[in-house]
Tab-separated table of C-alpha atoms in Angstrom:
chain	number	residue	atom	x	y	z
A	1	UNK	CA	0.067	0.130	-0.255
A	2	UNK	CA	1.469	3.426	-1.079
A	3	UNK	CA	1.371	6.044	1.838
A	4	UNK	CA	1.287	9.695	0.780
A	5	UNK	CA	3.901	11.835	2.828
A	6	UNK	CA	2.608	14.121	5.376
A	7	UNK	CA	2.299	17.603	3.874
A	8	UNK	CA	3.175	20.921	5.644
A	9	UNK	CA	0.510	23.300	6.678
A	10	UNK	CA	1.989	26.081	8.484
A	11	UNK	CA	-1.394	27.489	9.525
A	12	UNK	CA	-2.119	24.273	11.284
A	13	UNK	CA	1.055	24.021	13.139
A	14	UNK	CA	-0.847	25.208	16.274
A	15	UNK	CA	-2.540	23.778	19.353
A	16	UNK	CA	-6.331	23.534	18.908
A	17	UNK	CA	-7.025	26.336	21.559
A	18	UNK	CA	-5.058	28.823	19.413
A	19	UNK	CA	-7.512	29.189	16.750
A	20	UNK	CA	-10.091	28.863	19.313
A	21	UNK	CA	-8.691	31.646	21.288
A	22	UNK	CA	-8.292	33.943	18.216
A	23	UNK	CA	-12.014	33.445	17.335
A	24	UNK	CA	-12.984	34.590	20.808
A	25	UNK	CA	-10.835	37.959	20.483
A	26	UNK	CA	-12.167	38.433	16.896
A	27	UNK	CA	-15.960	38.164	18.410
A	28	UNK	CA	-14.924	40.533	20.928
A	29	UNK	CA	-12.983	43.067	18.851
A	30	UNK	CA	-9.759	42.722	21.032
A	31	UNK	CA	-6.630	42.716	18.781
A	32	UNK	CA	-4.550	45.335	20.102
A	33	UNK	CA	-0.772	45.191	20.070
A	34	UNK	CA	0.684	42.737	22.311
A	35	UNK	CA	3.853	41.591	23.571
A	36	UNK	CA	4.690	38.107	24.480
A	37	UNK	CA	7.979	36.584	25.944
A	38	UNK	CA	9.556	33.226	25.334
A	39	UNK	CA	11.459	31.848	28.244
A	40	UNK	CA	12.155	29.050	30.644
A	41	UNK	CA	11.850	28.904	34.370
A	42	UNK	CA	14.375	26.570	34.950
A	43	UNK	CA	17.943	25.487	33.174
A	44	UNK	CA	17.709	21.902	31.799
A	45	UNK	CA	19.740	19.014	33.284
A	46	UNK	CA	20.328	20.508	36.570
A	47	UNK	CA	22.657	23.085	35.103
A	48	UNK	CA	22.752	26.756	35.378
A	49	UNK	CA	22.706	27.819	31.848
A	50	UNK	CA	21.027	27.339	28.406
A	51	UNK	CA	22.792	27.506	25.061
A	52	UNK	CA	20.253	29.117	22.693
A	53	UNK	CA	19.661	27.524	19.557
A	54	UNK	CA	16.744	27.234	16.957
A	55	UNK	CA	16.205	30.904	15.980
A	56	UNK	CA	16.657	30.146	12.199
A	57	UNK	CA	13.948	27.650	12.319
A	58	UNK	CA	11.633	29.688	14.402
A	59	UNK	CA	11.761	32.589	11.882
A	60	UNK	CA	11.340	30.480	8.948
A	61	UNK	CA	8.077	29.302	10.555
A	62	UNK	CA	7.023	32.901	11.205
A	63	UNK	CA	7.598	33.673	7.507
A	64	UNK	CA	5.884	30.908	6.236
A	65	UNK	CA	2.706	31.170	8.545
A	66	UNK	CA	-0.244	31.264	6.755
A	67	UNK	CA	-3.666	29.459	5.980
A	68	UNK	CA	-4.360	27.912	2.723
A	69	UNK	CA	-7.918	27.302	1.304
A	70	UNK	CA	-7.455	23.756	2.178
A	71	UNK	CA	-6.509	24.536	5.913
A	72	UNK	CA	-9.740	27.000	6.168
A	73	UNK	CA	-12.004	24.058	4.721
A	74	UNK	CA	-10.486	21.884	7.657
A	75	UNK	CA	-11.197	24.233	10.134
A	76	UNK	CA	-14.598	24.895	9.136
A	77	UNK	CA	-15.258	21.048	9.275
A	78	UNK	CA	-13.995	20.857	12.957
A	79	UNK	CA	-15.459	24.196	14.206
A	80	UNK	CA	-18.416	26.212	13.633
A	81	UNK	CA	-16.359	29.297	13.057
A	82	UNK	CA	-18.033	32.422	11.498
A	83	UNK	CA	-16.954	32.720	7.980
A	84	UNK	CA	-16.092	36.114	8.197
A	85	UNK	CA	-13.418	34.831	10.972
A	86	UNK	CA	-12.097	32.335	8.387
A	87	UNK	CA	-11.911	35.147	5.745
A	88	UNK	CA	-9.577	37.236	8.166
A	89	UNK	CA	-7.356	34.072	8.766
A	90	UNK	CA	-7.029	33.902	5.109
A	91	UNK	CA	-5.254	37.130	5.221
A	92	UNK	CA	-3.165	36.479	8.448
A	93	UNK	CA	0.623	37.294	7.838
A	94	UNK	CA	2.880	38.169	10.690
A	95	UNK	CA	3.470	41.986	10.611
A	96	UNK	CA	5.331	42.644	13.875
A	97	UNK	CA	8.670	42.615	15.444
A	98	UNK	CA	10.835	40.110	17.241
A	99	UNK	CA	13.802	40.517	19.148
A	100	UNK	CA	15.896	37.482	20.172
A	101	UNK	CA	18.935	36.000	21.708
A	102	UNK	CA	21.117	34.931	18.826
A	103	UNK	CA	21.801	31.410	18.265
A	104	UNK	CA	24.853	30.497	20.324
A	105	UNK	CA	24.006	32.988	23.283
A	106	UNK	CA	24.221	31.929	26.767
A	107	UNK	CA	20.690	32.310	28.672
A	108	UNK	CA	19.682	31.885	32.302
A	109	UNK	CA	16.196	30.816	33.578
A	110	UNK	CA	13.589	33.907	33.513
A	111	UNK	CA	15.288	35.756	30.669
A	112	UNK	CA	13.348	36.338	27.577
A	113	UNK	CA	15.085	34.394	24.866
A	114	UNK	CA	12.575	36.007	22.323
A	115	UNK	CA	10.182	38.934	22.548
A	116	UNK	CA	7.238	39.020	20.049
A	117	UNK	CA	5.153	42.167	19.373
A	118	UNK	CA	2.239	42.084	17.311
A	119	UNK	CA	-1.649	42.361	16.746
A	120	UNK	CA	-2.805	39.763	19.418
A	121	UNK	CA	-4.159	37.191	17.050
A	122	UNK	CA	-0.736	37.192	15.038
A	123	UNK	CA	1.454	36.657	18.064
A	124	UNK	CA	-1.024	34.303	19.714
A	125	UNK	CA	-1.209	31.896	16.535
A	126	UNK	CA	2.611	31.721	16.379
A	127	UNK	CA	3.105	30.584	20.021
A	128	UNK	CA	3.331	26.741	19.611
A	129	UNK	CA	5.511	26.860	16.601
A	130	UNK	CA	7.915	29.215	18.218
A	131	UNK	CA	8.072	27.143	21.309
A	132	UNK	CA	8.779	23.909	19.308
A	133	UNK	CA	11.301	25.503	17.233
A	134	UNK	CA	13.516	27.202	20.087
A	135	UNK	CA	12.819	24.542	22.869
A	136	UNK	CA	14.354	21.356	20.943
A	137	UNK	CA	17.081	22.985	19.573
A	138	UNK	CA	18.155	24.985	22.918
A	139	UNK	CA	17.690	21.643	24.729
A	140	UNK	CA	20.125	19.506	22.224
A	141	UNK	CA	22.397	22.395	22.067
A	142	UNK	CA	22.934	22.773	25.760
A	143	UNK	CA	23.124	19.013	26.156
A	144	UNK	CA	25.921	18.974	23.583
A	145	UNK	CA	27.702	21.515	25.278
A	146	UNK	CA	27.657	19.648	28.720
A	147	UNK	CA	28.719	16.552	26.885
A	148	UNK	CA	31.746	18.271	25.329
A	149	UNK	CA	32.642	20.097	28.603
A	150	UNK	CA	32.658	16.629	30.463
A	151	UNK	CA	34.763	15.059	27.695
A	152	UNK	CA	37.329	17.970	27.426
A	153	UNK	CA	38.301	18.280	30.740
A	154	UNK	CA	42.177	18.347	31.037
A	155	UNK	CA	42.481	17.428	27.311
A	156	UNK	CA	40.604	17.701	24.118
A	157	UNK	CA	38.411	14.829	23.322
A	158	UNK	CA	36.220	14.828	19.786
A	159	UNK	CA	32.515	14.112	20.335
A	160	UNK	CA	30.834	12.571	17.412
A	161	UNK	CA	26.813	12.880	17.198
A	162	UNK	CA	25.295	9.398	16.656
A	163	UNK	CA	21.810	10.263	17.402
A	164	UNK	CA	20.077	9.769	13.893
A	165	UNK	CA	18.085	6.547	14.723
A	166	UNK	CA	16.851	7.493	18.009
A	167	UNK	CA	16.709	11.304	17.822
A	168	UNK	CA	13.257	13.297	18.314
A	169	UNK	CA	14.123	15.213	15.142
A	170	UNK	CA	17.328	13.862	13.442
A	171	UNK	CA	18.070	17.060	11.646
A	172	UNK	CA	17.483	19.394	14.292
A	173	UNK	CA	19.686	17.413	16.611
A	174	UNK	CA	22.405	17.337	14.244
A	175	UNK	CA	22.398	20.931	13.766
A	176	UNK	CA	21.964	21.768	17.429
A	177	UNK	CA	24.528	19.346	18.475
A	178	UNK	CA	27.078	21.041	16.336
A	179	UNK	CA	26.350	24.284	17.706
A	180	UNK	CA	26.930	22.885	21.033
A	181	UNK	CA	30.378	21.452	20.208
A	182	UNK	CA	29.997	18.076	18.605
A	183	UNK	CA	32.704	17.543	16.061
A	184	UNK	CA	30.725	15.687	13.476
A	185	UNK	CA	27.515	13.735	12.688
A	186	UNK	CA	26.735	10.121	11.461
A	187	UNK	CA	23.679	11.421	9.736
A	188	UNK	CA	24.581	11.974	5.965
A	189	UNK	CA	21.536	13.800	5.131
A	190	UNK	CA	22.756	16.455	7.882
A	191	UNK	CA	26.195	16.537	6.521
A	192	UNK	CA	24.904	17.261	3.247
A	193	UNK	CA	22.313	19.977	4.055
A	194	UNK	CA	24.556	21.869	6.747
A	195	UNK	CA	27.751	20.956	5.543
A	196	UNK	CA	28.990	19.184	8.565
A	197	UNK	CA	31.965	16.598	9.022
A	198	UNK	CA	30.456	13.030	8.692
A	199	UNK	CA	32.268	10.265	10.572
A	200	UNK	CA	31.165	6.687	11.216
A	201	UNK	CA	32.856	3.404	12.016
A	202	UNK	CA	31.409	-0.187	11.237
A	203	UNK	CA	28.508	-2.115	12.680
A	204	UNK	CA	28.606	-5.287	14.643
A	205	UNK	CA	26.676	-6.723	11.524
A	206	UNK	CA	29.716	-6.359	9.149
A	207	UNK	CA	31.962	-8.218	11.670
A	208	UNK	CA	29.549	-11.008	11.912
A	209	UNK	CA	29.116	-11.362	8.146
A	210	UNK	CA	32.645	-12.931	7.910
A	211	UNK	CA	33.830	-16.393	9.257
A	212	UNK	CA	36.057	-14.915	11.453
A	213	UNK	CA	36.850	-11.708	13.178
A	214	UNK	CA	40.366	-11.525	11.604
A	215	UNK	CA	38.680	-11.869	8.057
A	216	UNK	CA	36.231	-9.132	8.908
A	217	UNK	CA	39.222	-6.843	10.044
A	218	UNK	CA	41.147	-7.765	6.949
A	219	UNK	CA	38.387	-6.767	4.635
A	220	UNK	CA	37.691	-3.363	6.429
A	221	UNK	CA	41.629	-2.717	6.093
A	222	UNK	CA	41.838	-3.621	2.542
A	223	UNK	CA	38.756	-1.334	1.533
A	224	UNK	CA	40.245	1.979	3.151
A	225	UNK	CA	43.265	4.208	3.539
A	226	UNK	CA	42.168	5.082	6.861
A	227	UNK	CA	39.924	2.852	8.941
A	228	UNK	CA	38.579	2.018	12.274
A	229	UNK	CA	37.697	-1.454	13.687
A	230	UNK	CA	34.960	-2.370	15.948
A	231	UNK	CA	36.507	-4.479	19.015
A	232	UNK	CA	33.547	-5.731	20.994
A	233	UNK	CA	31.442	-8.071	18.768
A	234	UNK	CA	32.721	-11.097	20.496
A	235	UNK	CA	35.893	-10.648	23.023
A	236	UNK	CA	37.388	-7.247	23.242
A	237	UNK	CA	40.859	-8.340	24.682
A	238	UNK	CA	41.266	-10.919	22.144
A	239	UNK	CA	39.944	-8.624	19.336
A	240	UNK	CA	42.633	-6.004	19.804
A	241	UNK	CA	45.400	-8.457	19.244
A	242	UNK	CA	43.800	-9.368	15.910
A	243	UNK	CA	43.308	-5.696	15.038
A	244	UNK	CA	46.931	-4.832	15.891
A	245	UNK	CA	48.188	-8.032	13.758
A	246	UNK	CA	45.897	-6.643	10.575
A	247	UNK	CA	46.806	-3.088	11.210
A	248	UNK	CA	50.720	-3.711	11.128
A	249	UNK	CA	50.160	-6.242	7.937
A	250	UNK	CA	48.088	-3.833	6.123
A	251	UNK	CA	50.435	-0.764	6.795
A	252	UNK	CA	53.180	-2.723	5.494
A	253	UNK	CA	51.680	-4.105	2.343
A	254	UNK	CA	49.100	-1.587	1.626
A	255	UNK	CA	50.072	1.576	3.499
A	256	UNK	CA	46.742	1.647	4.986
A	257	UNK	CA	46.212	3.129	8.491
A	258	UNK	CA	44.234	2.016	11.581
A	259	UNK	CA	42.866	5.445	12.566
A	260	UNK	CA	40.777	4.369	15.618
A	261	UNK	CA	39.226	1.313	17.381
A	262	UNK	CA	35.889	1.391	18.924
A	263	UNK	CA	34.376	0.019	22.096
A	264	UNK	CA	30.696	-0.078	22.505
A	265	UNK	CA	30.129	-2.150	25.392
A	266	UNK	CA	31.717	-3.996	28.535
A	267	UNK	CA	34.184	-2.658	31.086
A	268	UNK	CA	34.930	0.428	29.296
A	269	UNK	CA	37.552	1.619	31.806
A	270	UNK	CA	39.537	-1.539	32.216
A	271	UNK	CA	39.273	-2.298	28.501
A	272	UNK	CA	40.184	0.946	27.319
A	273	UNK	CA	43.421	0.898	29.386
A	274	UNK	CA	44.398	-2.495	28.248
A	275	UNK	CA	43.664	-1.589	24.657
A	276	UNK	CA	45.918	1.439	25.022
A	277	UNK	CA	48.588	-0.477	26.256
A	278	UNK	CA	48.648	-3.080	23.636
A	279	UNK	CA	48.452	-0.366	21.050
A	280	UNK	CA	51.273	1.600	22.458
A	281	UNK	CA	53.523	-1.827	22.821
A	282	UNK	CA	53.023	-2.262	19.194
A	283	UNK	CA	53.983	1.336	18.261
A	284	UNK	CA	50.428	2.297	17.327
A	285	UNK	CA	50.669	5.520	19.484
A	286	UNK	CA	48.423	7.498	17.008
A	287	UNK	CA	45.500	4.893	16.992
A	288	UNK	CA	42.657	6.607	18.757
A	289	UNK	CA	40.169	4.888	21.254
A	290	UNK	CA	36.555	5.793	20.402
A	291	UNK	CA	33.924	4.886	23.070
A	292	UNK	CA	30.162	4.587	22.637
A	293	UNK	CA	27.379	3.026	24.083
A	294	UNK	CA	24.500	4.649	26.165
A	295	UNK	CA	26.729	7.386	27.329
A	296	UNK	CA	26.073	10.937	28.706
A	297	UNK	CA	27.697	13.681	30.343
A	298	UNK	CA	27.735	12.100	33.787
A	299	UNK	CA	28.985	8.648	32.538
A	300	UNK	CA	31.733	10.289	30.618
A	301	UNK	CA	32.914	12.167	33.777
A	302	UNK	CA	32.935	9.121	35.866
A	303	UNK	CA	34.865	7.142	33.048
A	304	UNK	CA	37.600	9.913	32.751
A	305	UNK	CA	37.624	10.134	36.501
A	306	UNK	CA	38.293	6.464	36.859
A	307	UNK	CA	41.101	6.678	34.382
A	308	UNK	CA	39.689	5.309	31.118
A	309	UNK	CA	41.961	5.741	28.215
A	310	UNK	CA	39.536	7.489	25.838
A	311	UNK	CA	40.366	9.833	22.919
A	312	UNK	CA	36.791	10.533	21.580
A	313	UNK	CA	33.264	9.565	22.245
A	314	UNK	CA	30.267	8.744	20.092
A	315	UNK	CA	26.824	9.903	21.903
A	316	UNK	CA	23.817	8.740	20.468
A	317	UNK	CA	20.361	8.182	22.351
A	318	UNK	CA	21.101	10.582	25.220
A	319	UNK	CA	21.880	13.581	22.789
A	320	UNK	CA	19.093	12.636	20.287
A	321	UNK	CA	16.438	12.670	23.152
A	322	UNK	CA	17.886	15.395	25.502
A	323	UNK	CA	17.940	12.827	28.181
A	324	UNK	CA	18.045	13.563	31.862
A	325	UNK	CA	19.330	11.156	34.242
A	326	UNK	CA	17.163	8.761	36.178
A	327	UNK	CA	19.697	7.694	38.685
A	328	UNK	CA	20.359	11.137	39.646
A	329	UNK	CA	16.684	12.171	39.629
A	330	UNK	CA	17.302	14.851	36.720
A	331	UNK	CA	14.595	15.397	34.229
A	332	UNK	CA	15.360	15.640	30.529
A	333	UNK	CA	13.658	15.413	27.240
A	334	UNK	CA	11.968	18.420	27.197
A	335	UNK	CA	13.035	22.276	27.964
A	336	UNK	CA	9.903	23.373	29.608
A	337	UNK	CA	9.752	26.938	27.602
A	338	UNK	CA	6.816	29.144	27.873
A	339	UNK	CA	5.322	31.858	26.018
A	340	UNK	CA	3.584	34.673	28.123
A	341	UNK	CA	1.666	37.788	27.358
A	342	UNK	CA	3.318	40.572	29.138
A	343	UNK	CA	2.078	43.873	27.463
A	344	UNK	CA	-1.055	45.095	25.881
A	345	UNK	CA	-1.964	48.381	24.045
A	346	UNK	CA	-5.773	48.809	23.195
A	347	UNK	CA	-7.431	50.742	20.316
A	348	UNK	CA	-7.172	53.798	22.307
A	349	UNK	CA	-3.496	53.569	22.917
A	350	UNK	CA	-3.994	52.734	26.416
A	351	UNK	CA	-1.042	50.375	27.578
A	352	UNK	CA	-1.714	47.744	30.159
A	353	UNK	CA	1.145	45.563	31.814
A	354	UNK	CA	0.066	41.621	31.597
A	355	UNK	CA	0.632	39.362	34.431
A	356	UNK	CA	-0.154	35.707	35.484
A	357	UNK	CA	-0.184	35.072	39.126
A	358	UNK	CA	0.410	31.513	40.159
A	359	UNK	CA	3.161	31.001	42.747
A	360	UNK	CA	6.379	30.199	41.231
A	361	UNK	CA	4.823	30.436	37.711
A	362	UNK	CA	3.924	34.002	38.157
A	363	UNK	CA	5.041	36.088	35.166
A	364	UNK	CA	6.966	39.308	34.899
A	365	UNK	CA	5.002	42.186	33.034
A	366	UNK	CA	6.373	44.545	30.180
A	367	UNK	CA	8.747	44.994	27.449
A	368	UNK	CA	12.068	43.966	28.541
A	369	UNK	CA	15.604	44.044	27.674
A	370	UNK	CA	18.618	42.020	29.115
A	371	UNK	CA	21.944	43.425	30.071
A	372	UNK	CA	24.989	41.516	30.953
A	373	UNK	CA	27.936	42.583	33.040
A	374	UNK	CA	31.151	42.472	30.947
A	375	UNK	CA	32.829	40.086	33.432
A	376	UNK	CA	29.718	37.837	33.752
A	377	UNK	CA	29.187	38.843	37.292
A	378	UNK	CA	25.281	39.401	36.791
A	379	UNK	CA	22.536	39.800	34.134
A	380	UNK	CA	19.827	42.496	34.628
A	381	UNK	CA	16.402	42.177	33.298
A	382	UNK	CA	14.727	45.527	33.100
A	383	UNK	CA	11.969	47.401	31.208
A	384	UNK	CA	12.921	48.569	27.802
A	385	UNK	CA	12.523	52.173	28.419
A	386	UNK	CA	14.967	52.241	31.440
A	387	UNK	CA	18.692	53.213	30.556
A	388	UNK	CA	21.311	50.811	29.903
A	389	UNK	CA	23.598	49.965	32.885
A	390	UNK	CA	26.997	51.563	32.366
A	391	UNK	CA	29.475	49.151	30.740
A	392	UNK	CA	26.829	46.334	30.315
A	393	UNK	CA	26.189	44.424	26.901
A	394	UNK	CA	22.717	44.222	25.597
A	395	UNK	CA	21.739	40.828	24.678
A	396	UNK	CA	18.352	40.889	22.990
A	397	UNK	CA	18.722	41.733	19.203
A	398	UNK	CA	15.996	42.783	16.499
A	399	UNK	CA	15.451	39.851	14.193
A	400	UNK	CA	12.208	40.873	12.371
A	401	UNK	CA	10.469	44.278	11.681
A	402	UNK	CA	7.348	44.721	10.104
A	403	UNK	CA	7.193	41.132	9.475
A	404	UNK	CA	10.394	40.925	7.559
A	405	UNK	CA	13.726	39.412	8.736
A	406	UNK	CA	16.295	41.907	9.373
A	407	UNK	CA	19.299	41.294	6.930
A	408	UNK	CA	22.240	39.796	8.867
A	409	UNK	CA	19.992	38.139	11.494
A	410	UNK	CA	20.627	34.690	10.285
A	411	UNK	CA	24.543	34.087	9.991
A	412	UNK	CA	25.900	30.835	8.665
A	413	UNK	CA	26.006	27.847	11.141
A	414	UNK	CA	29.862	27.926	11.313
A	415	UNK	CA	29.589	31.415	12.870
A	416	UNK	CA	26.924	30.419	15.232
A	417	UNK	CA	29.097	27.620	16.433
A	418	UNK	CA	32.014	29.863	16.762
A	419	UNK	CA	29.987	32.398	18.926
A	420	UNK	CA	28.527	29.389	20.961
A	421	UNK	CA	31.916	28.061	21.889
A	422	UNK	CA	33.202	31.698	22.409
A	423	UNK	CA	30.455	32.077	24.892
A	424	UNK	CA	31.124	28.986	26.858
A	425	UNK	CA	34.485	29.621	27.122
A	426	UNK	CA	33.581	33.092	28.661
A	427	UNK	CA	30.976	31.468	31.061
A	428	UNK	CA	32.525	31.213	34.433
A	429	UNK	CA	33.568	27.881	35.404
A	430	UNK	CA	31.356	27.440	38.460
A	431	UNK	CA	28.192	27.913	36.066
A	432	UNK	CA	29.470	25.577	33.604
A	433	UNK	CA	29.613	22.814	35.875
A	434	UNK	CA	27.391	19.683	35.481
A	435	UNK	CA	25.862	20.528	38.839
A	436	UNK	CA	26.375	23.901	39.820
A	437	UNK	CA	26.410	24.928	43.505
A	438	UNK	CA	24.237	27.940	42.826
A	439	UNK	CA	22.386	29.524	39.894
A	440	UNK	CA	23.938	32.654	37.885
A	441	UNK	CA	22.793	36.013	39.149
A	442	UNK	CA	19.933	37.225	37.482
A	443	UNK	CA	18.693	40.824	38.969
A	444	UNK	CA	15.159	42.292	38.123
A	445	UNK	CA	15.451	46.180	37.850
A	446	UNK	CA	13.581	48.089	40.263
A	447	UNK	CA	11.459	49.728	37.446
A	448	UNK	CA	10.225	45.894	36.526
A	449	UNK	CA	9.667	45.227	40.199
A	450	UNK	CA	7.541	48.260	40.494
A	451	UNK	CA	5.674	47.091	37.494
A	452	UNK	CA	4.929	43.918	38.621
A	453	UNK	CA	3.267	45.178	41.618
A	454	UNK	CA	1.305	47.755	39.685
A	455	UNK	CA	0.144	44.689	37.309
A	456	UNK	CA	-0.715	42.793	39.999
A	457	UNK	CA	-2.822	45.379	41.876
A	458	UNK	CA	-4.795	46.226	38.641
A	459	UNK	CA	-6.350	42.819	38.880
A	460	UNK	CA	-6.710	43.012	42.635
A	461	UNK	CA	-4.121	40.469	43.561
A	462	UNK	CA	-0.470	40.722	45.299
A	463	UNK	CA	2.645	38.811	43.771
A	464	UNK	CA	4.669	36.489	45.787
């Protein structure tokens, strides 16, 4: 049976309640200029920071957002919307302004990663698509940055992203992992699309294809000028001796070089030490040891602390799914970003701060800016009209104006990765740690604190 590939309908990339809410606002004539903040309340994986990614796909979504005649027919079937409302949806295009942290920026909880200002219905209908674009990429980029940090303590070790087969969104994962510091991807489509280095070894199935492990190793060695051998199909300590024998012979007779050996299971600490010793005894000092197999930043840290002789890591499942750690009680798999209304201007031009009061989930009203101390001593979140603190750097950047992307807002991926690595190097070590002792200082200005109280009083409430 032939199955039609799913089609992409930007106007339907919303939750059901978005057009429903837009319909209510249409019926009551409330569509004033509104500002929404996109942010997180906590940093993922028990860390202190977020490495921002996904802006390019977010803006592509905004630019493509519209309702086709097919979309509108579908909406008419599932809801009894007034036909005049559907006529308005047919004309919806984003006409507003977006400010955002550039991809590769470091953000902290409760700081706006993105600030969207547009007529209420335009801004509201974009919510889910923006959250999806920013949340997944930022989650994966942050995960990759933590993994590379754990691997590179004391010396440089390459991380290869092996996540395709278990990734939530393989192309997004490959791109975000590269921003976060991974050196290569196993996914050829991502290597082609994003011009990334592609790397891979050999599968166990190839070793099992041959009558003996030696014959399998010889076939690989004969096929490539530089090659990698997989050692844990049968017995690691026997395999390394076979690999050395084949490597020395192929180097002598063919000029082919054993570049690396890979371990995917077993006692990674003891076996890697044994393998390094045997390689060095054979004069194969340049052969790298690559380790893979359900690893994450915490397991890498433990392996290296125990003295594992590892030169590089291949990371799949934990990176592709943005996993936390069950053993450590650390959540993962989702960033938990939110998109909250913070400012509204009605038809008469009257401005209203908007706030949600819900304990720890209470929001901060007003159009905001973020400023960072040049030595990373603190960030200040303040109202947009408040003066910039002396010497501090402004973090939010205009990326869309009047519904159009501002030229230069979407740099090449190589520049995004470079910015990310520069920012990670500048981030103080205590906040780069896998389990920081305290959060990064984020201070809210007196003007913002005052506006929050004012917004709460307007609805007869008090804020915590």
